[in-house]
Amino acid sequence: MPVDKLRFPLIVCFCTSLALPLSAPAEPGAVTASADRLQQRITDLSKLGANPEGGVSRVAFSAADVAGREYIKKLMQDAGLVVRVDAAGNIIGRRNGSDPKLPAIMAGSHIDSVPGGGNYDGDVGVLGAIEVAHLLRERGVVLRHPLEIVSFTDEEGGLIGSLAMTGRLEAAALEVMSHSGKTIREGIRAVGGDPDRLERARRKPGELKAFVELHIEQGAVLDEGGIDIGVVEGIVGIHWWDVTIDGVANHAGTTPMNRRRDALVSAAELVLAVNRVATALPGRQVATVGRIRADPGAPNVIPGKVVLSLEVRDLASDKIQQVYEAIQAEAERIAKARQTSIAFTELQVASDPAPTDERMRRIIAAAATSLGLTHKLMPSGAGHDAQDMTHIAPTGMIFVPSVGGVSHSPKEHTSPEDMANGANVLLRTVLAIDRGELD
Ligand SMILES: [Zn+2]
């Protein structure tokens, strides 16, 4: 929807719903996110770490990331925010509310990218949140709650900033080497944080009124459906297993077909079964075999052993369990028929599903509707800082369309109008929370 069409309803919102009187009369263009300004800022930010393909390689703690962080700090200051860097290197811009006793509403995302990334992943959420602060300042609106805009440290390297903010960053993670060539510990220090005092970055449950993240979808659901806004139901949980299939290695020339215990043939049937189970069950679960290794791995030897990966994702832990159990039952049947054995080992890298707050979903959906935008409830198949924030605050996520569903690529694209739509929904979400719609 063109941004122009959104202006009138937003004026209505300001005039009728805000607790505080507005000092200036509503001027149509002044209360709506500016698609031009958002696009300009995306363009400016994309010069920092630009790669030859037209995207960015602004990995956390690189010179480009440091330049991007300075750019974001400047925008925050221009939007009237008081800027600080916490012990985890998260950039936080704050404006006070009228009631100093109230907890802050927080909004934001990240500006670091994967190597060879695009210009929208994370950036839209940080710039959209700054746009909200900008509009509030421009209109002279004082919220009851403080507002904090955050740009999280090193999202792509494992949600480092939000894990620290929620007190869940393991000490060992600090020693991991990042793409910048610095360890996470060195990187946090280089951007002004203090890795030895990460507890200072911690926000306790209840300390924040709410957290909202605006983000590009990174999938094709909204784009293909012609839908303006995704209301995220949660970030899916991810469980991984190593599956070991044992058969008997033997001579590929002298062993007749009816005397074989071929581990790879069992594996092939299992791969098909995984696909069949995940497809047949009702719901949006996904299951994938992404890696397979056959031993001894010679053209003239019947494979005696296969190790393959199994990944299952869903918004509900019990659905993940249900999919797994159905796959296990199939595995038992295949193992028996093929005279092999199939064993599953669950790996300790799983992330649990992180559902968003139901009230936040309702507020975001209502915000979209009030702007004349279409919306859809949907899970996020990708990880986000919001999943950590669900541990300490009522959390919501707003998706805007990714053209063609392309992401983590220089071809990533979201239109200026869609970015502005997202910022407008974010603004109305913040206003609704401030009015007490979470209470
Ligand atoms: Zn992201």
Coordinates of C-alpha atoms and ligand atoms in Angstrom, one line a residue:
M1 CA 0.0 0.0 0.0
P2 CA 1.4 3.5 -0.8
V3 CA 2.5 5.3 2.2
D4 CA 0.3 8.3 1.4
K5 CA -2.8 6.3 2.1
L6 CA -1.6 5.7 5.6
R7 CA -1.4 9.2 6.8
F8 CA -5.0 9.9 7.6
P9 CA -5.6 7.0 10.0
L10 CA -2.5 7.7 11.9
I11 CA -3.6 11.3 12.6
V12 CA -6.8 9.9 13.9
C13 CA -4.8 7.7 16.3
F14 CA -2.8 10.5 17.6
C15 CA -5.8 12.7 18.1
T16 CA -8.0 10.2 19.8
S17 CA -5.8 7.8 21.7
L18 CA -2.9 9.5 23.2
A19 CA -3.1 10.2 26.9
L20 CA -1.1 13.4 26.5
P21 CA -2.3 16.4 24.6
L22 CA -0.3 17.2 21.5
S23 CA 1.2 20.6 21.4
A24 CA 1.2 21.1 17.6
P25 CA -1.7 20.5 15.3
A26 CA -1.5 17.3 13.3
E27 CA 0.2 17.8 10.0
P28 CA -0.4 14.9 7.6
G29 CA 3.2 14.2 6.6
A30 CA 4.7 14.7 10.0
V31 CA 3.1 11.7 11.8
T32 CA 3.9 9.0 9.3
A33 CA 7.1 7.1 8.9
S34 CA 9.0 8.5 5.9
A35 CA 9.7 5.9 3.3
D36 CA 12.3 8.3 1.7
R37 CA 14.2 8.8 4.9
L38 CA 14.2 5.1 5.6
Q39 CA 15.5 4.3 2.1
Q40 CA 18.1 7.0 2.4
R41 CA 19.4 5.6 5.6
I42 CA 19.4 2.1 4.2
T43 CA 21.5 3.4 1.3
D44 CA 23.9 5.3 3.7
L45 CA 24.3 2.3 5.9
S46 CA 24.9 0.0 3.0
K47 CA 28.0 2.0 2.0
L48 CA 29.6 0.8 5.2
G49 CA 31.0 -2.6 4.4
A50 CA 29.6 -2.5 0.8
N51 CA 30.5 -5.7 -1.1
P52 CA 30.9 -5.8 -4.9
E53 CA 27.6 -7.6 -5.4
G54 CA 25.6 -4.8 -4.0
G55 CA 25.1 -6.0 -0.4
V56 CA 27.2 -5.6 2.7
S57 CA 29.8 -7.7 4.5
R58 CA 29.5 -5.9 7.8
V59 CA 30.4 -8.7 10.1
A60 CA 30.3 -7.9 13.8
F61 CA 33.4 -6.1 15.2
S62 CA 34.9 -5.4 11.7
A63 CA 35.9 -1.9 10.7
A64 CA 32.7 -1.7 8.7
D65 CA 30.6 -2.7 11.8
V66 CA 32.4 0.0 13.9
A67 CA 31.6 2.6 11.2
G68 CA 28.0 1.4 11.1
R69 CA 27.7 1.6 14.8
E70 CA 28.9 5.2 14.7
Y71 CA 26.4 6.0 12.1
I72 CA 23.6 4.5 14.2
K73 CA 24.7 6.4 17.3
K74 CA 24.6 9.6 15.3
L75 CA 21.0 8.9 14.1
M76 CA 19.9 8.1 17.6
Q77 CA 21.3 11.4 18.9
D78 CA 19.6 13.2 16.0
A79 CA 16.3 11.6 17.1
G80 CA 16.8 13.1 20.6
L81 CA 18.0 9.9 22.3
V82 CA 20.6 9.7 25.0
V83 CA 23.0 7.1 23.7
R84 CA 25.1 4.6 25.7
V85 CA 26.9 1.3 25.0
D86 CA 26.3 -1.4 27.5
A87 CA 28.8 -3.9 28.8
A88 CA 27.9 -6.3 25.9
G89 CA 28.5 -3.6 23.3
N90 CA 24.8 -3.2 22.7
I91 CA 24.0 0.4 21.6
I92 CA 21.0 1.8 23.5
G93 CA 19.4 5.1 22.8
R94 CA 16.9 6.3 25.4
R95 CA 14.2 9.0 25.8
N96 CA 12.5 9.4 29.2
G97 CA 8.8 9.1 29.7
S98 CA 6.6 11.3 31.8
D99 CA 6.4 8.7 34.7
P100 CA 9.9 7.9 35.9
K101 CA 8.6 4.9 37.8
L102 CA 7.5 3.0 34.7
P103 CA 9.7 0.4 32.9
A104 CA 11.0 1.1 29.5
I105 CA 9.5 -0.1 26.2
M106 CA 12.4 -1.4 24.1
A107 CA 12.5 -1.7 20.3
G108 CA 15.3 -2.6 17.9
S109 CA 17.3 -5.2 16.1
H110 CA 20.9 -5.5 14.8
I111 CA 23.1 -4.0 12.1
D112 CA 25.8 -6.6 11.8
S113 CA 25.6 -8.9 8.7
V114 CA 26.7 -12.3 7.6
P115 CA 29.7 -12.3 5.2
G116 CA 28.2 -11.5 1.8
G117 CA 24.9 -10.3 3.3
G118 CA 22.2 -7.9 2.2
N119 CA 21.2 -4.4 3.1
Y120 CA 18.0 -5.1 5.1
D121 CA 18.5 -7.9 7.5
G122 CA 18.5 -6.3 11.0
D123 CA 19.0 -2.8 9.5
V124 CA 15.3 -2.3 8.9
G125 CA 14.5 -3.0 12.5
V126 CA 17.1 -0.6 13.9
L127 CA 16.3 2.2 11.4
G128 CA 12.6 1.6 11.8
A129 CA 12.9 2.0 15.6
I130 CA 14.9 5.1 15.3
E131 CA 12.3 6.4 12.9
V132 CA 9.7 5.9 15.6
A133 CA 11.8 7.9 18.1
H134 CA 12.3 10.6 15.4
L135 CA 8.5 10.9 14.8
L136 CA 7.7 11.1 18.5
R137 CA 10.3 13.9 18.8
E138 CA 9.0 15.7 15.7
R139 CA 5.5 15.6 17.1
G140 CA 6.5 16.5 20.6
V141 CA 4.9 13.4 22.0
V142 CA 6.0 12.4 25.5
L143 CA 5.2 8.8 26.3
R144 CA 4.4 7.7 29.8
H145 CA 7.1 5.0 29.6
P146 CA 10.7 5.5 28.7
L147 CA 11.6 4.3 25.2
E148 CA 14.8 2.5 24.5
I149 CA 16.0 1.8 21.0
V150 CA 18.6 -1.0 20.8
S151 CA 21.1 -2.1 18.2
F152 CA 22.3 -5.5 19.5
T153 CA 25.9 -6.7 19.3
D154 CA 26.8 -9.5 16.9
E155 CA 23.4 -11.0 16.2
E156 CA 24.7 -13.1 13.2
G157 CA 27.5 -14.6 15.3
G158 CA 25.0 -16.2 17.7
L159 CA 22.7 -13.5 19.2
I160 CA 25.6 -12.4 21.5
G161 CA 24.2 -9.0 22.6
S162 CA 20.7 -10.3 23.4
L163 CA 22.0 -13.4 25.2
A164 CA 24.1 -11.1 27.4
M165 CA 21.2 -8.7 28.0
T166 CA 19.1 -11.7 29.2
G167 CA 21.9 -13.1 31.3
R168 CA 22.3 -16.2 29.2
L169 CA 25.6 -15.8 27.4
E170 CA 27.9 -18.7 28.3
A171 CA 31.4 -17.7 29.3
A172 CA 32.8 -20.1 26.6
A173 CA 31.1 -18.1 23.9
L174 CA 33.5 -15.2 24.6
E175 CA 36.5 -17.2 23.4
V176 CA 34.9 -18.1 20.1
M177 CA 36.6 -16.6 17.0
S178 CA 34.3 -14.3 15.1
H179 CA 34.4 -13.5 11.3
S180 CA 36.2 -10.2 12.1
G181 CA 39.3 -12.2 13.3
K182 CA 38.7 -11.1 16.9
T183 CA 37.3 -13.3 19.6
I184 CA 33.9 -12.3 20.8
R185 CA 35.6 -11.1 24.0
E186 CA 38.1 -8.9 22.0
G187 CA 35.2 -7.7 19.8
I188 CA 33.0 -6.6 22.7
R189 CA 35.9 -4.7 24.2
A190 CA 36.8 -3.1 20.8
V191 CA 33.3 -1.6 20.5
G192 CA 33.2 -0.1 23.9
G193 CA 31.8 -3.0 26.0
D194 CA 33.3 -4.7 29.0
P195 CA 33.4 -8.5 28.6
D196 CA 34.6 -8.9 32.2
R197 CA 31.5 -7.3 33.5
L198 CA 28.8 -8.6 31.3
E199 CA 26.4 -8.8 34.2
R200 CA 26.1 -5.0 33.9
A201 CA 24.4 -5.5 30.5
R202 CA 21.8 -7.7 32.1
R203 CA 18.2 -6.6 32.3
K204 CA 16.0 -8.6 34.7
P205 CA 12.6 -10.0 34.0
G206 CA 10.1 -7.2 34.6
E207 CA 12.7 -4.5 34.1
L208 CA 11.4 -3.8 30.6
K209 CA 7.7 -3.2 29.8
A210 CA 8.0 -4.9 26.4
F211 CA 10.3 -5.7 23.6
V212 CA 9.4 -5.3 19.9
E213 CA 11.5 -6.2 16.9
L214 CA 10.8 -5.1 13.4
H215 CA 12.5 -7.3 10.8
I216 CA 12.4 -8.4 7.2
E217 CA 10.6 -11.8 6.8
Q218 CA 13.6 -13.5 5.0
G219 CA 11.1 -15.9 3.5
A220 CA 8.5 -15.6 0.7
V221 CA 5.2 -16.0 2.6
L222 CA 4.3 -12.3 2.7
D223 CA 5.7 -11.4 -0.7
E224 CA 4.0 -14.3 -2.5
G225 CA 0.7 -13.7 -0.6
G226 CA 0.7 -10.0 -1.2
I227 CA 0.4 -9.4 2.5
D228 CA 1.8 -6.2 4.1
I229 CA 2.7 -7.3 7.7
G230 CA 3.6 -10.6 9.4
V231 CA 2.6 -10.9 13.0
V232 CA 5.2 -13.3 14.4
E233 CA 3.8 -16.1 16.6
G234 CA 7.2 -17.0 17.8
I235 CA 10.7 -18.2 16.7
V236 CA 10.7 -21.9 16.0
G237 CA 12.6 -24.3 18.2
I238 CA 15.4 -26.3 16.5
H239 CA 16.4 -29.9 17.5
W240 CA 19.2 -31.8 16.0
W241 CA 20.1 -35.5 16.0
D242 CA 22.9 -37.6 14.7
V243 CA 21.5 -40.7 13.2
T244 CA 23.8 -43.8 12.9
I245 CA 22.8 -46.6 10.7
D246 CA 24.7 -49.8 11.0
G247 CA 24.7 -52.6 8.4
V248 CA 27.5 -54.9 7.2
A249 CA 30.2 -53.7 4.8
N250 CA 30.9 -56.4 2.2
H251 CA 32.1 -57.0 -1.3
A252 CA 30.0 -55.2 -3.9
G253 CA 30.7 -57.9 -6.5
T254 CA 30.3 -61.2 -4.6
T255 CA 27.4 -60.4 -2.2
P256 CA 24.1 -61.2 -3.8
M257 CA 21.3 -58.7 -3.6
N258 CA 19.2 -60.8 -1.2
R259 CA 22.1 -61.2 1.3
R260 CA 23.0 -57.5 1.8
R261 CA 22.6 -55.4 4.9
D262 CA 23.2 -52.1 3.2
A263 CA 23.3 -49.2 5.6
L264 CA 22.9 -46.6 2.7
V265 CA 19.8 -48.2 1.3
S266 CA 18.3 -48.0 4.8
A267 CA 19.4 -44.4 5.0
A268 CA 17.8 -43.6 1.7
E269 CA 14.5 -45.0 2.9
L270 CA 14.9 -43.0 6.1
V271 CA 15.5 -39.7 4.2
L272 CA 12.3 -40.3 2.3
A273 CA 10.4 -41.2 5.5
V274 CA 11.6 -37.9 7.2
N275 CA 10.2 -36.0 4.3
R276 CA 6.9 -38.0 4.3
V277 CA 6.3 -37.7 8.1
A278 CA 6.9 -33.9 8.2
T279 CA 4.7 -33.4 5.1
A280 CA 1.8 -35.7 6.3
L281 CA 1.3 -34.3 9.8
P282 CA -0.9 -31.3 10.0
G283 CA 0.9 -28.1 10.9
R284 CA 3.9 -26.1 9.7
Q285 CA 6.7 -28.2 11.1
V286 CA 9.8 -28.8 8.9
A287 CA 12.2 -31.7 9.0
T288 CA 15.5 -32.0 7.1
V289 CA 18.3 -34.4 6.5
G290 CA 21.1 -32.0 5.4
R291 CA 24.2 -34.1 5.7
I292 CA 25.0 -37.8 5.0
R293 CA 28.2 -39.8 5.2
A294 CA 28.6 -43.4 4.0
D295 CA 31.4 -45.6 5.2
P296 CA 33.7 -46.9 4.0
G297 CA 32.7 -44.8 1.0
A298 CA 34.1 -46.8 -1.9
P299 CA 32.3 -47.6 -5.1
N300 CA 33.0 -51.4 -4.8
V301 CA 32.0 -51.8 -1.1
I302 CA 28.5 -52.2 0.3
P303 CA 28.2 -49.3 2.9
G304 CA 28.4 -50.8 6.4
K305 CA 27.7 -47.6 8.2
V306 CA 25.9 -44.3 7.5
V307 CA 25.8 -41.2 9.7
L308 CA 23.3 -38.5 8.8
S309 CA 21.9 -35.4 10.4
L310 CA 18.2 -34.9 11.3
E311 CA 16.8 -31.4 12.1
V312 CA 13.2 -30.7 13.1
R313 CA 11.8 -27.2 13.7
D314 CA 8.5 -26.1 15.0
L315 CA 6.9 -23.5 17.2
A316 CA 5.9 -26.1 19.8
S317 CA 8.2 -28.5 21.6
D318 CA 5.6 -31.3 21.7
K319 CA 5.2 -31.0 17.9
I320 CA 8.9 -31.5 17.5
Q321 CA 8.7 -34.5 19.8
Q322 CA 5.7 -35.9 17.8
V323 CA 7.6 -35.6 14.5
Y324 CA 10.6 -37.2 16.0
E325 CA 8.6 -40.1 17.4
A326 CA 6.9 -40.7 14.1
I327 CA 10.3 -40.7 12.3
Q328 CA 11.7 -43.1 15.0
A329 CA 8.8 -45.5 14.3
E330 CA 9.5 -45.4 10.6
A331 CA 13.2 -46.0 11.4
E332 CA 12.3 -49.1 13.4
R333 CA 10.3 -50.5 10.5
I334 CA 13.1 -49.7 7.9
A335 CA 15.8 -51.2 10.2
K336 CA 13.9 -54.4 10.6
A337 CA 13.1 -54.8 6.9
R338 CA 16.7 -54.1 5.9
Q339 CA 18.4 -56.0 8.7
T340 CA 20.2 -52.9 9.8
S341 CA 20.1 -50.9 13.1
I342 CA 19.2 -47.2 13.3
A343 CA 20.2 -45.2 16.4
F344 CA 19.3 -41.5 17.2
T345 CA 21.6 -39.3 19.3
E346 CA 20.1 -35.9 20.2
L347 CA 22.7 -33.1 20.1
Q348 CA 23.0 -30.4 22.7
V349 CA 22.7 -27.6 20.3
A350 CA 18.9 -27.4 20.3
S351 CA 17.1 -24.1 20.8
D352 CA 13.7 -24.2 22.3
P353 CA 10.7 -22.6 20.7
A354 CA 10.2 -18.9 21.7
P355 CA 6.6 -18.0 21.4
T356 CA 5.8 -14.3 21.3
D357 CA 3.4 -12.7 23.8
E358 CA -0.2 -13.3 22.8
R359 CA -1.2 -9.7 23.8
M360 CA 1.7 -8.4 21.7
R361 CA 0.4 -10.3 18.7
R362 CA -3.0 -8.8 19.2
I363 CA -1.6 -5.3 19.5
I364 CA 0.5 -5.6 16.4
A365 CA -2.4 -7.1 14.4
A366 CA -4.7 -4.3 15.5
A367 CA -2.0 -1.7 14.6
A368 CA -1.7 -3.1 11.1
T369 CA -5.5 -3.2 10.7
S370 CA -5.9 0.4 11.9
L371 CA -3.4 1.4 9.2
G372 CA -5.4 -0.4 6.5
L373 CA -2.6 -3.0 6.1
T374 CA -3.2 -6.7 5.6
H375 CA -1.5 -9.1 8.1
K376 CA -0.9 -12.7 8.7
L377 CA 0.1 -14.7 11.8
M378 CA 3.2 -16.7 11.1
P379 CA 6.2 -18.4 12.7
S380 CA 9.8 -17.2 12.2
G381 CA 11.9 -20.0 10.8
A382 CA 15.0 -18.0 11.4
G383 CA 16.6 -17.0 14.8
H384 CA 16.3 -13.4 16.1
D385 CA 17.3 -11.4 19.2
A386 CA 13.6 -11.4 20.0
Q387 CA 13.8 -15.1 21.0
D388 CA 16.2 -14.2 23.8
M389 CA 14.1 -11.2 24.9
T390 CA 11.0 -13.5 25.4
H391 CA 12.8 -14.7 28.6
I392 CA 12.7 -11.2 30.2
A393 CA 9.8 -9.2 28.6
P394 CA 6.5 -9.6 26.8
T395 CA 7.9 -9.7 23.2
G396 CA 6.5 -9.1 19.8
M397 CA 7.9 -9.3 16.3
I398 CA 6.7 -7.5 13.1
F399 CA 7.7 -8.8 9.7
V400 CA 7.7 -6.9 6.4
P401 CA 8.0 -8.6 3.1
S402 CA 11.3 -9.8 1.5
V403 CA 11.1 -9.7 -2.3
G404 CA 11.3 -13.3 -3.5
G405 CA 12.0 -14.5 0.0
V406 CA 15.7 -13.9 -0.6
S407 CA 17.9 -13.2 2.4
H408 CA 21.5 -13.4 3.6
S409 CA 22.3 -12.4 0.1
P410 CA 23.2 -9.1 -1.7
K411 CA 19.9 -9.7 -3.6
E412 CA 17.9 -9.1 -0.4
H413 CA 15.3 -6.4 -1.0
T414 CA 12.4 -4.8 0.8
S415 CA 10.6 -1.8 -0.7
P416 CA 10.7 1.7 1.0
E417 CA 6.9 1.5 1.3
D418 CA 7.1 -1.8 3.1
M419 CA 9.8 -0.5 5.5
A420 CA 7.6 2.5 6.2
N421 CA 4.6 0.3 6.8
G422 CA 6.7 -1.7 9.3
A423 CA 7.8 1.5 11.1
N424 CA 4.2 2.7 11.2
V425 CA 3.0 -0.6 12.8
L426 CA 5.9 -0.4 15.2
L427 CA 5.0 3.2 16.2
R428 CA 1.3 2.2 16.8
T429 CA 2.5 -0.8 18.7
V430 CA 4.6 1.4 21.0
L431 CA 1.8 3.8 21.5
A432 CA -0.7 1.0 22.3
I433 CA 1.7 -0.5 24.9
D434 CA 2.2 3.0 26.4
R435 CA -1.5 3.5 26.6
G436 CA -1.7 0.4 28.8
E437 CA -3.0 -2.2 26.3
L438 CA -0.6 -4.8 27.8
D439 CA -1.9 -4.3 31.3
Ligands
ZN1 ZN 18.5 -10.4 11.4

